[in-house]
Amino acid sequence: GAGVSQSPRYKVAKRGQDVALRCDPISGHVSLFWYQQALGQGPEFLTYFQNEAQLDKSGLPSDRFFAERPEGSVSTLKIQRTQQEDSAVYLCASSLEQGAGMGPKTQYFGPGTRLLVL
Amino acid sequence: AQSVTQPDIHITVSEGASLELRCNYSYGATPYLFWYVQSPGQGLQLLLKYFSGDTLVQGIKGFEAEFKRSQSSFNLRKPSVHWSDAAEYFCAVGQTGANNLFFGTGTRLTVIP
């Protein structure tokens, strides 16, 4: 596609509810990233995929957060038993393959999903 | 550990005036540096990046940035600001072998007619 797309754009959840956020990366982009952006802050890294393999999940804040990319294209970020502190914009980015021992490739970001937990 | 500091939370400039947004980073080796812009309700758009070579890099929309190793800085500049430049600007740093980028907290730019 022309760019990274994310859905839904907005999500309101009641505390304790499970949510699933979807990301469609740019076609041909091997690497996919999820970031969390709290209000007034910069994006913070959550997790990284290369194809279907989740190579880094060091940024996931708790075991309530789970991400998958089963076929190496679309990715889903799932948050179980949402809490108010989960309210944020969740950004997805994709890039060409991140080569081992090389610098980061340019990441292209989607519009984000704004999650509000009441 | 890597970190990025954007010391100015909010900057206001008049349309047509010059602009400089500051970014300082903390990283031992040569960093990979990026500037992104975020308009309200939009994702991050890449303005420019520095990987190596010429320390003055040109980007889109008339922006440029200069990498100064001695000052650990990568300031963003534009000679004449347009009203459409009003947005949030983020500086980010990456490193060899790492997967993610570290972002600053952003600088919000307001443009006065």
Short mmCIF file of C-alpha atoms in Angstrom, two decimals:
data_model
loop_
_atom_site.label_atom_id
_atom_site.label_comp_id
_atom_site.label_asym_id
_atom_site.label_seq_id
_atom_site.Cartn_x
_atom_site.Cartn_y
_atom_site.Cartn_z
CA GLY A 1 0.00 0.00 0.00
CA ALA A 2 0.94 3.65 -0.10
CA GLY A 3 1.74 3.88 3.57
CA VAL A 4 1.32 2.28 6.96
CA SER A 5 -2.30 2.01 7.98
CA GLN A 6 -3.73 1.39 11.43
CA SER A 7 -7.17 0.56 12.71
CA PRO A 8 -9.17 1.56 14.53
CA ARG A 9 -8.08 5.19 14.64
CA TYR A 10 -9.84 5.70 17.95
CA LYS A 11 -10.81 3.23 20.61
CA VAL A 12 -12.63 3.79 23.88
CA ALA A 13 -12.49 0.89 26.30
CA LYS A 14 -13.80 0.34 29.77
CA ARG A 15 -11.23 -0.59 32.35
CA GLY A 16 -10.73 -4.35 32.31
CA GLN A 17 -11.74 -4.76 28.68
CA ASP A 18 -9.46 -6.39 26.12
CA VAL A 19 -8.54 -4.44 22.96
CA ALA A 20 -6.85 -5.34 19.68
CA LEU A 21 -5.08 -2.81 17.51
CA ARG A 22 -4.20 -3.58 13.90
CA CYS A 23 -1.30 -2.44 11.74
CA ASP A 24 -0.85 -2.89 7.99
CA PRO A 25 2.78 -2.11 7.08
CA ILE A 26 4.09 -0.87 3.78
CA SER A 27 4.20 -3.70 1.28
CA GLY A 28 7.63 -5.30 1.21
CA HIS A 29 8.73 -3.95 4.56
CA VAL A 30 10.21 -6.75 6.56
CA SER A 31 10.55 -4.91 9.86
CA LEU A 32 7.63 -3.74 11.97
CA PHE A 33 7.66 -1.76 15.17
CA TRP A 34 5.10 -0.77 17.80
CA TYR A 35 5.51 2.37 19.89
CA GLN A 36 3.43 3.88 22.68
CA GLN A 37 3.06 7.66 22.84
CA ALA A 38 1.63 9.05 26.05
CA LEU A 39 0.13 12.53 26.05
CA GLY A 40 2.83 15.16 25.75
CA GLN A 41 5.60 12.62 25.32
CA GLY A 42 7.65 11.17 22.52
CA PRO A 43 7.02 7.66 21.24
CA GLU A 44 8.46 4.84 23.31
CA PHE A 45 9.44 1.52 21.84
CA LEU A 46 7.31 -1.50 22.64
CA THR A 47 8.28 -4.34 20.33
CA TYR A 48 9.89 -5.26 17.01
CA PHE A 49 9.24 -7.93 14.38
CA GLN A 50 11.34 -9.12 11.50
CA ASN A 51 8.92 -10.96 9.27
CA GLU A 52 6.86 -13.13 11.64
CA ALA A 53 9.56 -13.35 14.30
CA GLN A 54 9.24 -11.11 17.33
CA LEU A 55 12.89 -10.31 17.92
CA ASP A 56 12.55 -7.73 20.65
CA LYS A 57 9.73 -7.23 23.13
CA SER A 58 11.75 -5.47 25.78
CA GLY A 59 9.53 -2.40 25.74
CA LEU A 60 6.24 -4.11 26.50
CA PRO A 61 5.22 -2.64 29.87
CA SER A 62 3.53 -5.75 31.28
CA ASP A 63 2.38 -9.24 30.40
CA ARG A 64 -1.01 -7.74 29.57
CA PHE A 65 0.54 -6.55 26.30
CA PHE A 66 0.93 -9.05 23.50
CA ALA A 67 1.83 -8.56 19.86
CA GLU A 68 1.82 -10.92 16.91
CA ARG A 69 2.54 -10.94 13.20
CA PRO A 70 1.71 -14.50 12.17
CA GLU A 71 2.22 -14.20 8.42
CA GLY A 72 4.90 -11.57 8.41
CA SER A 73 2.68 -8.75 7.20
CA VAL A 74 -0.25 -7.49 9.29
CA SER A 75 0.42 -7.15 13.00
CA THR A 76 -1.92 -6.98 15.97
CA LEU A 77 -1.16 -5.46 19.34
CA LYS A 78 -3.43 -6.82 22.02
CA ILE A 79 -3.88 -5.35 25.46
CA GLN A 80 -5.67 -7.48 28.02
CA ARG A 81 -7.55 -6.16 31.03
CA THR A 82 -6.91 -2.55 30.05
CA GLN A 83 -5.99 -0.04 32.73
CA GLN A 84 -6.29 3.74 32.69
CA GLU A 85 -2.52 4.08 32.38
CA ASP A 86 -2.75 2.27 29.03
CA SER A 87 -4.43 5.35 27.54
CA ALA A 88 -2.09 6.57 24.82
CA VAL A 89 -1.56 6.70 21.08
CA TYR A 90 -0.18 3.43 19.74
CA LEU A 91 1.99 3.93 16.69
CA CYS A 92 3.05 1.30 14.23
CA ALA A 93 6.06 1.75 11.95
CA SER A 94 7.63 -0.37 9.25
CA SER A 95 10.96 -0.37 7.48
CA LEU A 96 13.11 -2.34 5.15
CA GLU A 97 15.06 -5.14 6.75
CA GLN A 98 17.22 -4.16 9.67
CA GLY A 99 20.57 -5.68 8.82
CA ALA A 100 22.59 -7.26 11.59
CA GLY A 101 25.44 -5.03 12.63
CA MET A 102 24.12 -2.14 10.61
CA GLY A 103 22.38 1.07 11.51
CA PRO A 104 18.61 1.43 11.65
CA LYS A 105 16.67 1.81 8.47
CA THR A 106 14.24 4.68 8.15
CA GLN A 107 10.97 3.89 9.89
CA TYR A 108 7.69 4.95 8.31
CA PHE A 109 4.89 5.57 10.75
CA GLY A 110 1.17 5.04 10.56
CA PRO A 111 -1.38 7.56 11.89
CA GLY A 112 -1.72 5.74 15.18
CA THR A 113 -4.59 4.40 17.26
CA ARG A 114 -5.69 6.66 20.08
CA LEU A 115 -6.79 4.47 23.00
CA LEU A 116 -8.77 5.91 25.87
CA VAL A 117 -9.46 3.67 28.84
CA LEU A 118 -12.25 4.87 31.11
CA ALA B 1 22.23 4.31 27.51
CA GLN B 2 20.95 6.43 24.72
CA SER B 3 18.88 9.50 25.38
CA VAL B 4 17.59 12.48 23.47
CA THR B 5 16.91 15.90 24.92
CA GLN B 6 14.78 18.53 23.30
CA PRO B 7 15.11 21.43 25.73
CA ASP B 8 12.36 23.58 24.25
CA ILE B 9 8.86 22.31 24.99
CA HIS B 10 7.13 25.06 23.02
CA ILE B 11 8.40 27.64 20.54
CA THR B 12 6.44 30.46 18.93
CA VAL B 13 7.71 32.20 15.82
CA SER B 14 6.24 34.67 13.36
CA GLU B 15 5.53 33.53 9.83
CA GLY B 16 8.55 34.26 7.66
CA ALA B 17 10.98 34.23 10.58
CA SER B 18 13.81 31.74 10.88
CA LEU B 19 13.55 28.69 13.09
CA GLU B 20 15.97 26.54 15.04
CA LEU B 21 14.85 23.58 17.13
CA ARG B 22 17.42 22.10 19.45
CA CYS B 23 18.25 18.44 19.92
CA ASN B 24 21.00 16.95 22.06
CA TYR B 25 21.72 13.27 22.27
CA SER B 26 23.69 10.98 24.50
CA TYR B 27 25.38 8.05 22.78
CA GLY B 28 28.96 6.82 22.78
CA ALA B 29 29.43 5.93 19.14
CA THR B 30 28.31 7.67 15.97
CA PRO B 31 24.56 7.99 16.21
CA TYR B 32 21.93 7.69 13.54
CA LEU B 33 19.82 10.82 13.87
CA PHE B 34 16.34 11.64 12.66
CA TRP B 35 13.87 14.49 12.76
CA TYR B 36 10.17 13.70 12.48
CA VAL B 37 7.18 16.04 12.37
CA GLN B 38 3.75 15.19 13.75
CA SER B 39 0.67 17.21 12.88
CA PRO B 40 -2.42 16.89 15.10
CA GLY B 41 -4.06 13.51 14.64
CA GLN B 42 -1.37 12.39 12.25
CA GLY B 43 1.48 9.95 12.41
CA LEU B 44 5.13 10.89 12.30
CA GLN B 45 6.55 12.08 9.01
CA LEU B 46 10.28 11.90 8.39
CA LEU B 47 11.84 15.30 7.69
CA LEU B 48 15.48 14.27 7.39
CA LYS B 49 18.10 11.88 8.69
CA TYR B 50 21.83 11.71 9.30
CA PHE B 51 23.74 8.46 9.02
CA SER B 52 27.23 9.54 7.96
CA GLY B 53 29.07 11.88 5.62
CA ASP B 54 28.23 15.53 5.20
CA THR B 55 27.18 16.90 8.57
CA LEU B 56 24.67 19.30 7.04
CA VAL B 57 21.67 17.40 5.78
CA GLN B 58 18.79 18.68 3.73
CA GLY B 59 15.27 17.46 4.21
CA ILE B 60 11.79 17.98 2.93
CA LYS B 61 9.76 21.17 3.24
CA GLY B 62 12.89 23.34 3.26
CA PHE B 63 14.28 21.98 6.54
CA GLU B 64 17.92 21.25 7.24
CA ALA B 65 19.86 19.97 10.22
CA GLU B 66 23.48 20.01 11.23
CA PHE B 67 25.25 17.24 13.11
CA LYS B 68 27.83 18.60 15.53
CA ARG B 69 29.71 15.79 17.22
CA SER B 70 31.58 18.10 19.59
CA GLN B 71 28.29 19.41 20.95
CA SER B 72 26.32 16.16 20.67
CA SER B 73 23.70 18.14 18.82
CA PHE B 74 21.52 17.79 15.77
CA ASN B 75 19.57 21.04 15.53
CA LEU B 76 16.83 21.52 13.00
CA ARG B 77 16.63 24.77 11.04
CA LYS B 78 14.45 26.50 8.51
CA PRO B 79 15.22 29.96 7.12
CA SER B 80 11.60 31.08 6.70
CA VAL B 81 8.72 29.45 8.54
CA HIS B 82 5.32 28.96 6.94
CA TRP B 83 2.04 28.76 8.85
CA SER B 84 1.71 25.12 7.75
CA ASP B 85 4.87 24.27 9.70
CA ALA B 86 2.94 24.49 12.98
CA ALA B 87 3.21 20.99 14.45
CA GLU B 88 5.13 18.88 16.96
CA TYR B 89 8.73 18.06 16.10
CA PHE B 90 10.57 15.04 17.40
CA CYS B 91 14.26 14.26 17.33
CA ALA B 92 15.23 10.58 17.47
CA VAL B 93 18.45 8.58 17.70
CA GLY B 94 19.27 5.04 16.70
CA GLN B 95 22.36 2.93 16.91
CA THR B 96 24.12 0.16 15.05
CA GLY B 97 22.58 -3.21 15.73
CA ALA B 98 19.62 -1.83 17.63
CA ASN B 99 16.11 -2.19 16.40
CA ASN B 100 14.33 0.79 17.82
CA LEU B 101 14.64 4.54 17.93
CA PHE B 102 14.83 6.69 21.05
CA PHE B 103 12.74 9.82 20.81
CA GLY B 104 12.89 13.14 22.58
CA THR B 105 9.82 14.59 24.22
CA GLY B 106 9.13 16.87 21.31
CA THR B 107 8.95 20.61 20.63
CA ARG B 108 5.62 22.15 19.77
CA LEU B 109 5.90 24.89 17.16
CA THR B 110 3.31 27.65 16.96
CA VAL B 111 3.43 30.03 13.99
CA ILE B 112 1.97 33.51 14.38
CA PRO B 113 0.60 35.18 11.24
#
